[in-house]
Structure formats: C-alpha cells, structure tokens
Tab-separated table of C-alpha atoms and ligand atoms in Angstrom:
chain	number	residue	atom	x	y	z
A	1	MET	CA	0.000	0.000	0.000
A	2	HIS	CA	1.213	3.526	-0.700
A	3	SER	CA	1.507	6.288	1.775
A	4	ASP	CA	-0.723	8.537	-0.316
A	5	MET	CA	-3.713	6.280	0.146
A	6	PRO	CA	-6.385	7.570	2.516
A	7	LYS	CA	-6.202	6.490	6.108
A	8	VAL	CA	-7.152	2.856	6.510
A	9	VAL	CA	-10.245	2.243	8.605
A	10	THR	CA	-11.338	-1.274	9.479
A	11	ARG	CA	-14.039	-2.504	11.778
A	12	PHE	CA	-15.240	-5.554	13.603
A	13	ALA	CA	-19.019	-5.804	13.524
A	14	PRO	CA	-20.225	-8.682	15.689
A	15	SER	CA	-23.894	-9.438	16.273
A	16	PRO	CA	-24.303	-9.870	20.022
A	17	THR	CA	-26.420	-12.986	19.809
A	18	GLY	CA	-23.880	-15.298	21.430
A	19	PHE	CA	-20.328	-15.465	22.684
A	20	LEU	CA	-17.305	-14.198	20.775
A	21	HIS	CA	-16.477	-17.417	18.967
A	22	ILE	CA	-13.002	-18.042	17.617
A	23	GLY	CA	-13.993	-17.307	14.016
A	24	GLY	CA	-15.135	-13.875	15.144
A	25	ALA	CA	-12.029	-13.391	17.244
A	26	ARG	CA	-9.881	-14.156	14.224
A	27	THR	CA	-11.851	-11.682	12.102
A	28	ALA	CA	-11.344	-9.060	14.809
A	29	LEU	CA	-7.622	-9.843	14.971
A	30	TYR	CA	-7.141	-9.519	11.204
A	31	ASN	CA	-9.002	-6.198	11.136
A	32	TRP	CA	-6.969	-4.970	14.083
A	33	LEU	CA	-3.660	-6.032	12.537
A	34	PHE	CA	-4.514	-4.556	9.165
A	35	ALA	CA	-5.382	-1.210	10.730
A	36	ARG	CA	-2.300	-1.185	12.958
A	37	HIS	CA	-0.076	-2.201	10.035
A	38	HIS	CA	-1.265	0.851	8.104
A	39	GLY	CA	-1.396	3.195	11.051
A	40	GLY	CA	-5.164	3.388	10.580
A	41	ASP	CA	-8.181	3.018	12.833
A	42	PHE	CA	-9.839	-0.145	14.024
A	43	LEU	CA	-13.481	0.418	14.946
A	44	LEU	CA	-15.952	-1.723	16.825
A	45	ARG	CA	-19.631	-1.788	15.930
A	46	ILE	CA	-22.103	-3.885	17.826
A	47	GLU	CA	-24.782	-5.024	15.384
A	48	ASP	CA	-27.578	-5.136	17.901
A	49	THR	CA	-30.529	-4.528	15.608
A	50	ASP	CA	-32.038	-7.947	16.253
A	51	LYS	CA	-33.590	-6.997	19.563
A	52	LYS	CA	-34.954	-10.464	20.221
A	53	ARG	CA	-31.652	-12.242	19.885
A	54	SER	CA	-29.209	-9.607	21.124
A	55	THR	CA	-28.325	-9.689	24.808
A	56	ASN	CA	-26.266	-7.575	27.157
A	57	GLU	CA	-24.421	-10.677	28.309
A	58	ALA	CA	-23.297	-11.302	24.746
A	59	ILE	CA	-22.111	-7.692	24.416
A	60	GLU	CA	-20.168	-8.069	27.661
A	61	ALA	CA	-18.660	-11.368	26.476
A	62	ILE	CA	-17.551	-9.761	23.204
A	63	LEU	CA	-15.988	-6.760	24.936
A	64	HIS	CA	-14.327	-9.018	27.482
A	65	GLY	CA	-12.935	-11.308	24.779
A	66	MET	CA	-11.564	-8.370	22.796
A	67	LYS	CA	-9.898	-6.937	25.878
A	68	TRP	CA	-8.478	-10.310	26.868
A	69	LEU	CA	-6.958	-10.659	23.399
A	70	ARG	CA	-5.768	-7.051	23.713
A	71	LEU	CA	-7.526	-5.941	20.569
A	72	ASP	CA	-8.059	-2.317	21.439
A	73	TRP	CA	-10.464	-0.389	19.258
A	74	ASP	CA	-10.383	3.289	18.432
A	75	GLY	CA	-13.130	5.514	19.784
A	76	ASP	CA	-16.268	4.203	21.433
A	77	ALA	CA	-18.021	1.040	20.336
A	78	VAL	CA	-20.911	2.009	18.046
A	79	SER	CA	-24.388	0.603	18.581
A	80	GLN	CA	-26.052	-0.126	15.271
A	81	ALA	CA	-29.520	-0.001	16.790
A	82	ALA	CA	-28.924	3.550	17.942
A	83	ARG	CA	-28.478	4.598	14.317
A	84	ALA	CA	-31.869	3.414	13.066
A	85	ASP	CA	-33.026	6.951	12.184
A	86	ARG	CA	-30.037	7.447	9.933
A	87	HIS	CA	-30.677	4.106	8.214
A	88	LYS	CA	-34.251	5.157	7.569
A	89	GLU	CA	-33.073	8.466	6.167
A	90	VAL	CA	-30.927	6.636	3.611
A	91	ALA	CA	-33.785	4.334	2.639
A	92	LEU	CA	-35.951	7.399	2.018
A	93	ALA	CA	-33.181	9.035	0.004
A	94	MET	CA	-33.020	5.944	-2.187
A	95	LEU	CA	-36.771	6.095	-2.601
A	96	GLU	CA	-36.505	9.738	-3.570
A	97	SER	CA	-33.785	9.085	-6.171
A	98	GLY	CA	-35.745	6.225	-7.723
A	99	ASN	CA	-33.293	3.545	-6.588
A	100	ALA	CA	-35.905	2.052	-4.306
A	101	TYR	CA	-39.666	1.682	-4.325
A	102	ARG	CA	-42.569	1.038	-2.008
A	103	CYS	CA	-43.798	-2.519	-1.834
A	104	TYR	CA	-47.347	-3.056	-0.594
A	105	ALA	CA	-47.354	-6.826	-1.024
A	106	THR	CA	-48.661	-8.823	1.920
A	107	ALA	CA	-46.762	-11.737	3.390
A	108	GLU	CA	-49.292	-14.023	1.752
A	109	GLU	CA	-48.839	-12.511	-1.686
A	110	LEU	CA	-45.107	-12.773	-1.357
A	111	SER	CA	-45.124	-16.394	-0.353
A	112	LYS	CA	-47.427	-17.185	-3.289
A	113	GLU	CA	-45.011	-15.409	-5.605
A	114	ARG	CA	-42.112	-17.317	-4.081
A	115	GLU	CA	-43.829	-20.600	-4.824
A	116	LYS	CA	-44.748	-19.552	-8.316
A	117	ALA	CA	-41.150	-18.571	-9.057
A	118	ARG	CA	-39.962	-21.917	-7.782
A	119	ALA	CA	-42.494	-23.793	-9.898
A	120	GLU	CA	-41.448	-21.828	-12.971
A	121	GLY	CA	-37.770	-22.393	-12.228
A	122	ARG	CA	-36.860	-18.717	-11.907
A	123	ASN	CA	-35.343	-16.655	-9.112
A	124	PHE	CA	-37.663	-15.051	-6.613
A	125	ARG	CA	-37.095	-11.322	-6.747
A	126	GLY	CA	-39.812	-9.970	-4.514
A	127	ASP	CA	-40.520	-7.385	-7.213
A	128	LEU	CA	-44.321	-7.435	-7.309
A	129	TRP	CA	-44.478	-3.659	-6.911
A	130	ARG	CA	-41.412	-2.720	-8.919
A	131	ASP	CA	-43.344	-1.272	-11.833
A	132	ARG	CA	-46.691	-0.684	-10.259
A	133	GLU	CA	-48.340	2.419	-8.865
A	134	PRO	CA	-50.561	1.954	-5.822
A	135	ASP	CA	-54.234	2.755	-6.170
A	136	GLU	CA	-55.993	4.709	-3.442
A	137	GLU	CA	-56.838	1.561	-1.506
A	138	ALA	CA	-53.279	0.175	-1.552
A	139	GLU	CA	-51.839	3.508	-0.593
A	140	LYS	CA	-53.462	3.211	2.841
A	141	GLN	CA	-51.720	-0.095	3.476
A	142	PRO	CA	-48.372	-0.496	5.222
A	143	TYR	CA	-45.432	-0.832	2.888
A	144	SER	CA	-41.816	-1.818	2.976
A	145	ILE	CA	-39.085	-0.220	0.881
A	146	ARG	CA	-37.224	-2.388	-1.598
A	147	ILE	CA	-34.121	-1.648	-3.577
A	148	LYS	CA	-34.542	-1.524	-7.357
A	149	MET	CA	-31.777	-3.892	-8.382
A	150	PRO	CA	-30.296	-3.502	-11.850
A	151	ARG	CA	-31.490	-6.305	-14.108
A	152	ASP	CA	-28.742	-6.264	-16.668
A	153	GLY	CA	-25.026	-6.624	-16.492
A	154	GLU	CA	-22.864	-8.067	-13.842
A	155	VAL	CA	-20.667	-6.919	-11.024
A	156	THR	CA	-17.119	-8.066	-10.369
A	157	ILE	CA	-15.757	-7.543	-6.930
A	158	ALA	CA	-11.978	-7.616	-6.664
A	159	ASP	CA	-11.909	-9.320	-3.313
A	160	ALA	CA	-8.563	-8.896	-1.589
A	161	VAL	CA	-8.585	-12.541	-0.514
A	162	GLN	CA	-10.863	-14.370	-2.962
A	163	GLY	CA	-9.703	-12.582	-6.093
A	164	ASP	CA	-12.215	-11.448	-8.728
A	165	VAL	CA	-15.699	-12.719	-8.060
A	166	THR	CA	-18.486	-11.986	-10.544
A	167	VAL	CA	-22.225	-12.168	-10.082
A	168	LYS	CA	-24.926	-11.405	-12.650
A	169	ASN	CA	-27.231	-8.682	-11.443
A	170	ALA	CA	-30.220	-10.681	-12.656
A	171	GLU	CA	-29.523	-13.091	-9.805
A	172	LEU	CA	-30.126	-10.446	-7.163
A	173	ASP	CA	-33.538	-9.900	-5.619
A	174	ASP	CA	-35.146	-6.569	-4.871
A	175	MET	CA	-34.363	-6.991	-1.202
A	176	ILE	CA	-36.139	-5.050	1.487
A	177	ILE	CA	-34.084	-2.220	2.945
A	178	LEU	CA	-36.713	-0.777	5.274
A	179	ARG	CA	-39.389	-2.965	6.834
A	180	SER	CA	-43.019	-1.896	7.018
A	181	ASP	CA	-42.522	-1.087	10.721
A	182	GLY	CA	-39.860	1.442	9.718
A	183	THR	CA	-36.889	-0.609	10.911
A	184	PRO	CA	-33.868	-1.076	8.637
A	185	THR	CA	-32.716	-4.474	7.471
A	186	TYR	CA	-29.230	-5.750	8.169
A	187	MET	CA	-28.204	-5.262	4.530
A	188	LEU	CA	-28.970	-1.550	4.664
A	189	ALA	CA	-27.644	-0.879	8.152
A	190	VAL	CA	-24.241	-2.440	7.436
A	191	VAL	CA	-23.672	-0.327	4.358
A	192	VAL	CA	-24.848	2.934	5.910
A	193	ASP	CA	-22.727	2.367	8.999
A	194	ASP	CA	-19.622	1.325	7.087
A	195	HIS	CA	-19.989	4.408	4.905
A	196	ASP	CA	-20.633	6.807	7.769
A	197	MET	CA	-17.806	5.354	9.840
A	198	GLY	CA	-15.425	5.815	6.934
A	199	VAL	CA	-14.593	2.127	6.677
A	200	THR	CA	-12.120	1.571	3.848
A	201	HIS	CA	-11.637	-2.201	4.208
A	202	VAL	CA	-14.339	-4.710	5.078
A	203	ILE	CA	-12.558	-7.847	6.323
A	204	ARG	CA	-14.953	-10.585	7.407
A	205	GLY	CA	-15.892	-14.249	7.072
A	206	ASP	CA	-16.628	-15.530	3.570
A	207	ASP	CA	-20.149	-16.425	4.618
A	208	HIS	CA	-20.773	-12.749	3.822
A	209	LEU	CA	-19.401	-12.865	0.280
A	210	ASN	CA	-22.854	-13.113	-1.295
A	211	ASN	CA	-24.040	-10.164	0.747
A	212	ALA	CA	-21.244	-8.052	-0.691
A	213	PHE	CA	-22.933	-8.047	-4.115
A	214	ARG	CA	-26.214	-6.885	-2.675
A	215	GLN	CA	-24.479	-4.304	-0.509
A	216	TYR	CA	-22.543	-3.102	-3.534
A	217	GLN	CA	-25.790	-1.939	-5.101
A	218	ILE	CA	-26.642	0.221	-2.102
A	219	TYR	CA	-23.245	1.931	-2.291
A	220	THR	CA	-23.776	2.500	-5.999
A	221	ALA	CA	-27.293	3.827	-5.560
A	222	MET	CA	-26.041	6.318	-2.991
A	223	GLY	CA	-22.964	7.240	-5.028
A	224	TRP	CA	-20.692	6.165	-2.196
A	225	THR	CA	-17.163	4.811	-2.484
A	226	ILE	CA	-17.119	1.041	-2.323
A	227	PRO	CA	-14.711	-0.267	0.303
A	228	VAL	CA	-12.177	-2.981	-0.367
A	229	PHE	CA	-13.729	-6.319	0.500
A	230	ALA	CA	-11.702	-9.176	1.948
A	231	HIS	CA	-13.633	-12.363	2.681
A	232	ILE	CA	-11.710	-14.825	4.809
A	233	PRO	CA	-12.408	-18.557	4.516
A	234	LEU	CA	-14.106	-20.029	7.550
A	235	ILE	CA	-12.434	-22.217	10.145
A	236	HIS	CA	-13.057	-25.942	9.887
A	237	GLY	CA	-12.490	-28.784	12.312
A	238	PRO	CA	-9.406	-31.025	12.024
A	239	ASP	CA	-11.506	-33.398	9.908
A	240	GLY	CA	-12.258	-30.661	7.380
A	241	LYS	CA	-15.897	-30.445	8.427
A	242	LYS	CA	-17.703	-27.491	9.895
A	243	LEU	CA	-16.205	-26.559	13.249
A	244	SER	CA	-18.060	-28.273	16.069
A	245	LYS	CA	-17.912	-27.657	19.795
A	246	ARG	CA	-15.672	-30.646	20.302
A	247	HIS	CA	-13.269	-29.201	17.768
A	248	GLY	CA	-13.016	-25.840	19.381
A	249	ALA	CA	-16.110	-23.871	18.365
A	250	LEU	CA	-16.170	-22.214	21.738
A	251	GLY	CA	-16.341	-18.699	22.999
A	252	VAL	CA	-13.039	-16.985	23.578
A	253	GLU	CA	-13.719	-17.117	27.309
A	254	GLY	CA	-13.759	-20.910	26.968
A	255	TYR	CA	-10.108	-20.758	25.913
A	256	GLU	CA	-9.314	-18.445	28.758
A	257	GLU	CA	-10.883	-20.949	31.141
A	258	MET	CA	-8.999	-23.843	29.573
A	259	GLY	CA	-5.791	-22.051	30.473
A	260	PHE	CA	-4.529	-20.537	27.260
A	261	LEU	CA	-2.591	-17.295	27.388
A	262	PRO	CA	-3.988	-14.483	25.242
A	263	GLU	CA	-0.730	-14.100	23.336
A	264	ALA	CA	-0.750	-17.807	22.458
A	265	MET	CA	-4.336	-17.539	21.289
A	266	ARG	CA	-3.500	-14.524	19.194
A	267	ASN	CA	-0.497	-16.180	17.594
A	268	TYR	CA	-2.620	-19.231	16.920
A	269	LEU	CA	-5.511	-17.288	15.388
A	270	LEU	CA	-3.071	-15.321	13.269
A	271	ARG	CA	-1.605	-18.481	11.773
A	272	LEU	CA	-5.046	-19.993	11.346
A	273	GLY	CA	-5.556	-18.700	7.831
A	274	TRP	CA	-2.537	-16.418	7.366
A	275	SER	CA	1.106	-17.212	6.917
A	276	HIS	CA	4.506	-15.609	6.700
A	277	GLY	CA	6.898	-18.146	5.243
A	278	ASP	CA	7.464	-20.930	7.730
A	279	ASP	CA	7.193	-18.710	10.773
A	280	GLU	CA	5.114	-20.213	13.544
A	281	ILE	CA	6.036	-18.093	16.543
A	282	ILE	CA	5.186	-14.545	15.686
A	283	THR	CA	5.244	-11.670	18.126
A	284	THR	CA	2.625	-8.947	18.004
A	285	GLU	CA	5.205	-6.466	16.711
A	286	GLN	CA	6.145	-8.818	13.883
A	287	ALA	CA	2.501	-9.526	13.131
A	288	ILE	CA	1.770	-5.808	12.824
A	289	GLU	CA	4.764	-5.373	10.588
A	290	TRP	CA	4.049	-8.353	8.371
A	291	PHE	CA	0.279	-8.503	8.151
A	292	THR	CA	-1.150	-8.023	4.686
A	293	LEU	CA	-4.219	-9.486	3.033
A	294	ASP	CA	-2.104	-11.132	0.318
A	295	ASN	CA	-1.023	-13.825	2.715
A	296	VAL	CA	-4.484	-14.812	3.868
A	297	GLY	CA	-5.137	-18.342	2.650
A	298	ARG	CA	-7.963	-19.082	0.245
A	299	SER	CA	-8.976	-22.424	1.623
A	300	PRO	CA	-10.552	-23.043	5.018
A	301	ALA	CA	-8.102	-23.359	7.876
A	302	ARG	CA	-8.265	-26.407	10.125
A	303	PHE	CA	-8.437	-26.009	13.829
A	304	ASP	CA	-5.820	-28.025	15.665
A	305	PHE	CA	-5.632	-28.177	19.461
A	306	ASP	CA	-2.134	-29.713	19.424
A	307	LYS	CA	-0.723	-26.689	17.671
A	308	LEU	CA	-2.482	-24.372	20.071
A	309	ASP	CA	-1.092	-26.374	23.009
A	310	ASN	CA	2.425	-26.154	21.648
A	311	LEU	CA	2.166	-22.427	21.161
A	312	ASN	CA	0.748	-22.052	24.632
A	313	ASN	CA	3.673	-23.980	26.074
A	314	HIS	CA	6.005	-21.619	24.261
A	315	TYR	CA	4.309	-18.520	25.633
A	316	ILE	CA	4.019	-20.003	29.117
A	317	ARG	CA	7.767	-20.551	29.122
A	318	GLU	CA	8.318	-17.002	27.941
A	319	ALA	CA	5.909	-15.440	30.389
A	320	ASP	CA	7.059	-13.485	33.395
A	321	ALA	CA	6.894	-15.736	36.479
A	322	ASN	CA	5.141	-13.129	38.604
A	323	ARG	CA	2.505	-12.692	35.942
A	324	LEU	CA	1.867	-16.439	35.813
A	325	LEU	CA	1.711	-16.604	39.576
A	326	SER	CA	-0.863	-13.854	39.698
A	327	ILE	CA	-2.879	-15.347	36.807
A	328	PHE	CA	-3.269	-18.615	38.618
A	329	GLN	CA	-3.180	-17.397	42.207
A	330	SER	CA	-6.863	-17.944	42.867
A	331	ALA	CA	-6.915	-21.325	41.136
A	332	LEU	CA	-3.906	-22.347	43.159
A	333	GLU	CA	-5.489	-21.175	46.382
A	334	ASN	CA	-8.541	-23.186	45.489
A	335	ASN	CA	-6.334	-26.198	44.945
A	336	VAL	CA	-4.472	-26.002	48.237
A	337	GLY	CA	-7.305	-24.639	50.335
A	338	HIS	CA	-5.549	-21.603	51.726
A	339	ALA	CA	-4.186	-18.239	50.638
A	340	LEU	CA	-0.621	-18.569	49.439
A	341	THR	CA	2.002	-17.693	52.016
A	342	GLU	CA	5.065	-15.702	51.061
A	343	THR	CA	7.242	-18.800	51.411
A	344	GLU	CA	5.010	-20.776	49.087
A	345	ALA	CA	4.886	-18.012	46.513
A	346	SER	CA	8.641	-17.629	46.533
A	347	ARG	CA	9.139	-21.389	46.192
A	348	ILE	CA	6.811	-21.400	43.178
A	349	LEU	CA	8.639	-18.497	41.604
A	350	ARG	CA	11.948	-20.330	42.021
A	351	ALA	CA	10.484	-23.487	40.553
A	352	MET	CA	8.801	-21.690	37.653
A	353	PRO	CA	11.402	-22.478	34.956
A	354	ALA	CA	11.071	-26.174	35.722
A	355	LEU	CA	7.295	-26.006	36.128
A	356	THR	CA	6.748	-24.305	32.803
A	357	GLU	CA	9.024	-26.626	30.878
A	358	ARG	CA	6.291	-29.004	29.834
A	359	ALA	CA	3.063	-27.251	30.850
A	360	LYS	CA	0.656	-26.873	27.962
A	361	ARG	CA	-2.201	-25.246	29.817
A	362	LEU	CA	-2.351	-23.207	32.982
A	363	PRO	CA	-4.299	-25.764	35.046
A	364	GLU	CA	-1.409	-28.226	34.624
A	365	LEU	CA	0.881	-25.575	35.918
A	366	VAL	CA	-1.402	-24.872	38.865
A	367	GLU	CA	-1.486	-28.555	39.647
A	368	SER	CA	2.275	-28.972	39.621
A	369	ALA	CA	2.872	-25.680	41.423
A	370	SER	CA	0.681	-26.823	44.284
A	371	LEU	CA	3.468	-29.277	45.050
A	372	PHE	CA	5.324	-26.364	46.577
A	373	CYS	CA	2.574	-25.431	49.004
A	374	ASN	CA	2.353	-26.597	52.580
A	375	THR	CA	-0.374	-29.203	52.377
A	376	ARG	CA	0.937	-31.913	54.689
A	377	PRO	CA	0.163	-34.687	54.961
A	378	LEU	CA	0.069	-35.031	51.178
A	379	ASP	CA	-2.580	-37.063	49.435
A	380	LEU	CA	-0.930	-39.879	47.528
A	381	THR	CA	-1.752	-41.049	44.054
A	382	GLU	CA	-2.210	-44.778	43.700
A	383	ASN	CA	1.183	-45.072	42.095
A	384	ALA	CA	2.897	-43.139	44.831
A	385	ALA	CA	1.190	-45.246	47.488
A	386	LYS	CA	2.561	-48.356	45.828
A	387	GLN	CA	6.071	-47.034	46.282
A	388	LEU	CA	5.683	-46.982	50.035
A	389	THR	CA	6.295	-50.485	51.267
A	390	GLU	CA	7.902	-52.255	54.202
A	391	GLU	CA	11.041	-52.233	52.172
A	392	THR	CA	11.082	-48.567	51.248
A	393	LEU	CA	9.829	-46.959	54.466
A	394	PRO	CA	13.123	-47.577	56.306
A	395	VAL	CA	14.898	-46.004	53.340
A	396	ILE	CA	12.713	-42.930	53.679
A	397	ALA	CA	13.322	-42.777	57.428
A	398	GLY	CA	17.056	-43.131	56.909
A	399	VAL	CA	17.220	-40.411	54.263
A	400	ALA	CA	15.181	-38.112	56.495
A	401	ASN	CA	17.804	-38.506	59.231
A	402	GLU	CA	20.628	-37.799	56.827
A	403	LEU	CA	18.949	-34.701	55.475
A	404	GLU	CA	18.142	-33.438	58.922
A	405	ALA	CA	21.820	-33.543	59.816
A	406	LEU	CA	22.721	-31.177	56.989
A	407	THR	CA	23.736	-27.692	58.098
A	408	ASP	CA	23.657	-26.377	54.581
A	409	TRP	CA	20.707	-26.749	52.178
A	410	ASN	CA	21.454	-26.681	48.511
A	411	GLY	CA	21.311	-29.036	45.559
A	412	SER	CA	24.854	-30.364	45.779
A	413	VAL	CA	24.851	-31.159	49.493
A	414	ILE	CA	21.402	-32.758	49.214
A	415	LYS	CA	22.547	-34.903	46.340
A	416	ALA	CA	25.755	-35.866	48.080
A	417	ALA	CA	23.843	-36.902	51.217
A	418	ILE	CA	21.428	-39.082	49.257
A	419	MET	CA	24.242	-40.686	47.297
A	420	ALA	CA	26.230	-41.359	50.455
A	421	PHE	CA	23.199	-42.973	52.028
A	422	ALA	CA	22.623	-45.204	48.984
A	423	GLU	CA	26.228	-46.257	49.013
A	424	ALA	CA	26.253	-47.037	52.726
A	425	GLU	CA	23.090	-49.136	52.366
A	426	ALA	CA	24.369	-50.769	49.161
A	427	LEU	CA	21.273	-49.607	47.284
A	428	LYS	CA	21.055	-48.432	43.718
A	429	LEU	CA	20.434	-44.685	43.592
A	430	GLY	CA	17.063	-45.236	41.890
A	431	LYS	CA	15.914	-47.410	44.764
A	432	VAL	CA	16.433	-44.458	47.079
A	433	MET	CA	15.206	-41.697	44.792
A	434	GLN	CA	11.938	-43.351	43.854
A	435	PRO	CA	10.437	-43.624	47.314
A	436	ILE	CA	11.693	-40.150	48.224
A	437	ARG	CA	9.966	-38.768	45.180
A	438	ALA	CA	6.751	-40.574	46.060
A	439	ALA	CA	6.826	-39.301	49.635
A	440	VAL	CA	7.720	-35.728	48.772
A	441	THR	CA	5.510	-35.211	45.725
A	442	GLY	CA	2.669	-37.582	46.565
A	443	GLY	CA	2.908	-38.711	42.953
A	444	LYS	CA	2.434	-35.271	41.364
A	445	GLN	CA	4.315	-34.424	38.200
A	446	SER	CA	7.599	-32.879	39.180
A	447	GLY	CA	10.901	-32.028	37.602
A	448	ASP	CA	14.336	-32.728	38.969
A	449	LEU	CA	13.942	-34.265	42.429
A	450	VAL	CA	16.987	-32.698	44.058
A	451	GLU	CA	15.923	-29.282	42.837
A	452	THR	CA	12.436	-29.906	44.169
A	453	LEU	CA	13.849	-30.748	47.609
A	454	GLU	CA	16.082	-27.728	47.524
A	455	ILE	CA	13.180	-25.409	46.745
A	456	LEU	CA	10.871	-27.058	49.276
A	457	GLY	CA	13.405	-26.400	52.024
A	458	GLN	CA	14.811	-28.621	54.694
A	459	SER	CA	11.999	-28.745	57.210
A	460	GLU	CA	9.186	-29.200	54.665
A	461	THR	CA	11.163	-32.004	52.984
A	462	ILE	CA	11.877	-33.806	56.212
A	463	GLY	CA	8.298	-33.309	57.362
A	464	ARG	CA	6.961	-34.907	54.188
A	465	LEU	CA	9.335	-37.857	54.486
A	466	ARG	CA	8.467	-38.431	58.137
A	467	ASP	CA	4.729	-38.152	57.476
A	468	ARG	CA	5.058	-41.389	55.494
A	469	VAL	CA	7.107	-43.172	58.112
A	470	ALA	CA	4.665	-42.225	60.834
A	471	ALA	CA	1.612	-43.124	58.756
B	501	LIG	N1	-22.858	-8.711	12.092
B	501	LIG	C1	-22.349	-9.624	11.129
B	501	LIG	C2	-21.989	-10.928	11.798
B	501	LIG	O1	-21.778	-10.965	12.998
B	501	LIG	C3	-21.106	-9.129	10.430
B	501	LIG	C4	-21.406	-8.175	9.396
B	501	LIG	C5	-20.197	-7.743	8.609
B	501	LIG	O2	-19.061	-7.988	9.033
B	501	LIG	O3	-20.398	-7.103	7.581
B	501	LIG	O4	-21.909	-11.930	11.128
C-alpha cells in the first residue's frame, strides 16, 4: 500500500447474539492487525438490531474477549440499533432518487409469488411492486421499501482474498431495505454504517461474500465509495468439516478458562488462515509489521488443538513468572485450600522455569505448582502409594535422618547426602530416589527431584518424608 492512500479504517461488527467465537475473534484480529499495520483506525460496531436475539451478556462477552486478546479499538463502540433513524433516512433518500420503491405486497402474496417462481424455475425477486403504482386503496396499506436492483449486467468484486468474483445482477432480488414497521434491514444498516464510519476495508468471514454483491448496489445507488472487500475462509475442524464444539467452536472465554494465554491464542488465530513463510512463533510487533491481506489463505483453515497447546507452552515458558503466579493465584489457592504464604509463593517463583518446561495449559501448571505449598500430609496417588512399602519406608526414614543432619541446604549437598546414604546401604540410587519422590511429591508431576527438595526447604522435605514413616 502507498503512503498517499487515505487512512485505513477497518471494523469488527459482531452481532451480540452469542459469545465471541473463535472465528469472530480471528476476524477481529485480522481487522486490528490490518489497521495497525497501516497506522489506521480499528473500529468496533455492535450489530444489535435484532432486539430479540441480542443480549447484554453477549455484548459483555464480546468486549471481554476483545480486551483479553488485547484488541483495542479506536473511539467508542458504536451501537447499530442507535443509528436506526439514519438508516431510515438513507432508505428514504433511495426512494426519492428512484433507486428504491414502495412494496405493498402482503406476506401471503409474497409467499405465493415465491412458490410460483420456484415452480417456474426462476429466481424469486420480490418485485411485485417494482413497476406498479398503488391505487388509493393500496396507498393506505403499510409498505416496505425495496431496492430496485439492476437487471442487466454483472458486477465483479476484486476481493482482496478471494480474487475477482463476478455475479450477474439478474440473480439479485429486490431486497427489502426498510421494513413496514420502519426498521432497517441488516443489509442496509451495514452499508450505511460502514460508509458513515469511513470504513475503507471490510474484512470478514466468507459467509458474507454473497451479501457483498447486494451491498454493492446500495453503495452504488447512494454514489458512495465502495470499500475494499476481503472475505476470509471459515475455520473448519481437524476433519475438514464445519467446526463443532468438540473441535473448538467455543467462545473466547472458553479458551481463557482452559488455560490458554492471550498471546498464544493470538499467535494461533493469526496463523489460522494467514502465513509468513514458515514462521510459527510470531510476536505482536512482527505480526503488525508483516500482516497483509495477500497472505491470507484461500482455503478453510483447520483447527488443531495440538498446535495451540504447543504455542501455549512456548508462551508459558516465555511469560514473566510473577505474571503467571498472579494469573493462577486464585486457582492455586482453590487447589491447596488456603491463601498462598510468602514462602510458598517464593518457592513457586523459584520453581517456575522447571514447572513451565512441559506445561501446555495453565491448570497443569497450577497442579504442579501446588506441590510447593504446605499441604501436609500429602494425598498420595495410587502409584505413589505403591512405592511406600515395608522395604522402602526404612529407606525414607534413613534419608530423612541424613537430610536433617545437613547444616547447609542446597542441591549439591542434598545430592551428596542421598548418594552417600545409597552407598552405605548398598542400594542403587534409583531405589532411594523413587520412594523419596513418592513421599515428597505424593505422585504429582515434578521435575528434577533434588531441585524440588532444595526449593521445598529442609523442614518441609523432612516433614513430608516423616509423614510417610509415621503413617
Ligand atoms: N454482524 C455480522 C456478523 O456478525 C457481520 C457483518 C459484517 O461484518 O459485515 O456476522
């Protein structure tokens, strides 16, 4: 793009009839990135005209999801419903200029016409009143306003993702733009709002591609500049079929609850339908720098939880330990049944590099971090319980004595003491380590055992060992 082009304005226009699903989140992300790449504006419009299906909870969920993903929008979110008067004004202007007409047909007449068209194998156009003047009787009846679609020719839209797409005008119906109750239809409202908000690029799911041709005619009728359209292929499940709940068709908050970090989610959504060479890990700065519509794929992307997990592991490892601790503080407190003490928090912070090594989702991290909290006596997993036998309990008791005698507490002296004990008892090191691990971790996933003991501290370690001997 050249610097002399007008300021780029994009928008995300969700209908608040449900949660912010990941397809919508990806659309929002692409609009955001495109605007930021060009130093333009990214606007948010809540398409709340369907009063029956729109809810405040859904609006809240959308705003929350956008904030969680750190997709900041410029200016205030616009309510489409609040602009109904303006939509009506445009419908009347189209009526005035002869690009629209009044339709007095009743629902019954229209459904008859629909059937007739079907029987005759032609498109239903809803154009019963296109070339008809109302008599005095009809004039008293309620009417809707329909657009007068051109009948000849065709329109080619140079879609920035799909390429040139052509539709014959004869295939378009004289759609209603203003209902008989004076409310605008979606098709009209979208165009009026995009125009008034100065939107230069309409980036959205390709389920709206057909609408673009109908919307095009409203722009033309009003003499407005047609924005660049970019219709992104939808997201499919790993099996190539429509995305189902099991495959990840959840609200963004569902991913937050599952323990994904927003930056992982963003990186994942970015790559789900857009690419930059072989790059998989892409920072926000790089994404802003690199994002163009040319690299949006033309075929549906497949959702893949394994990839998302791997990315999440990457970002968990990169994340600041204090941030992770505060993200999962309440979950952790729930897990251990008390508010974290300073000692526990500092143990967890020390253990963080090891804890994050393999963690794919935050709950796993919470689970393994709880190992460093004072929760004696520990509950044992079945496997850990099996490690504690007549044969191993004396080993545990012996090691506890050795460790208690240490005047210094660090990895090398702990290791040396355990090795000396094994040697004195003529036991293989594994035969000593295994029961210690079982007693100290209760069978929870843990990293290097000596490091775990070091971080736990002398008295907690000895306490955990002796709990088993006394049990
Ligand atoms: N409100 C529409 C939807 O949620 C989007 C309209 C548009 O992007 O043009 O599907």
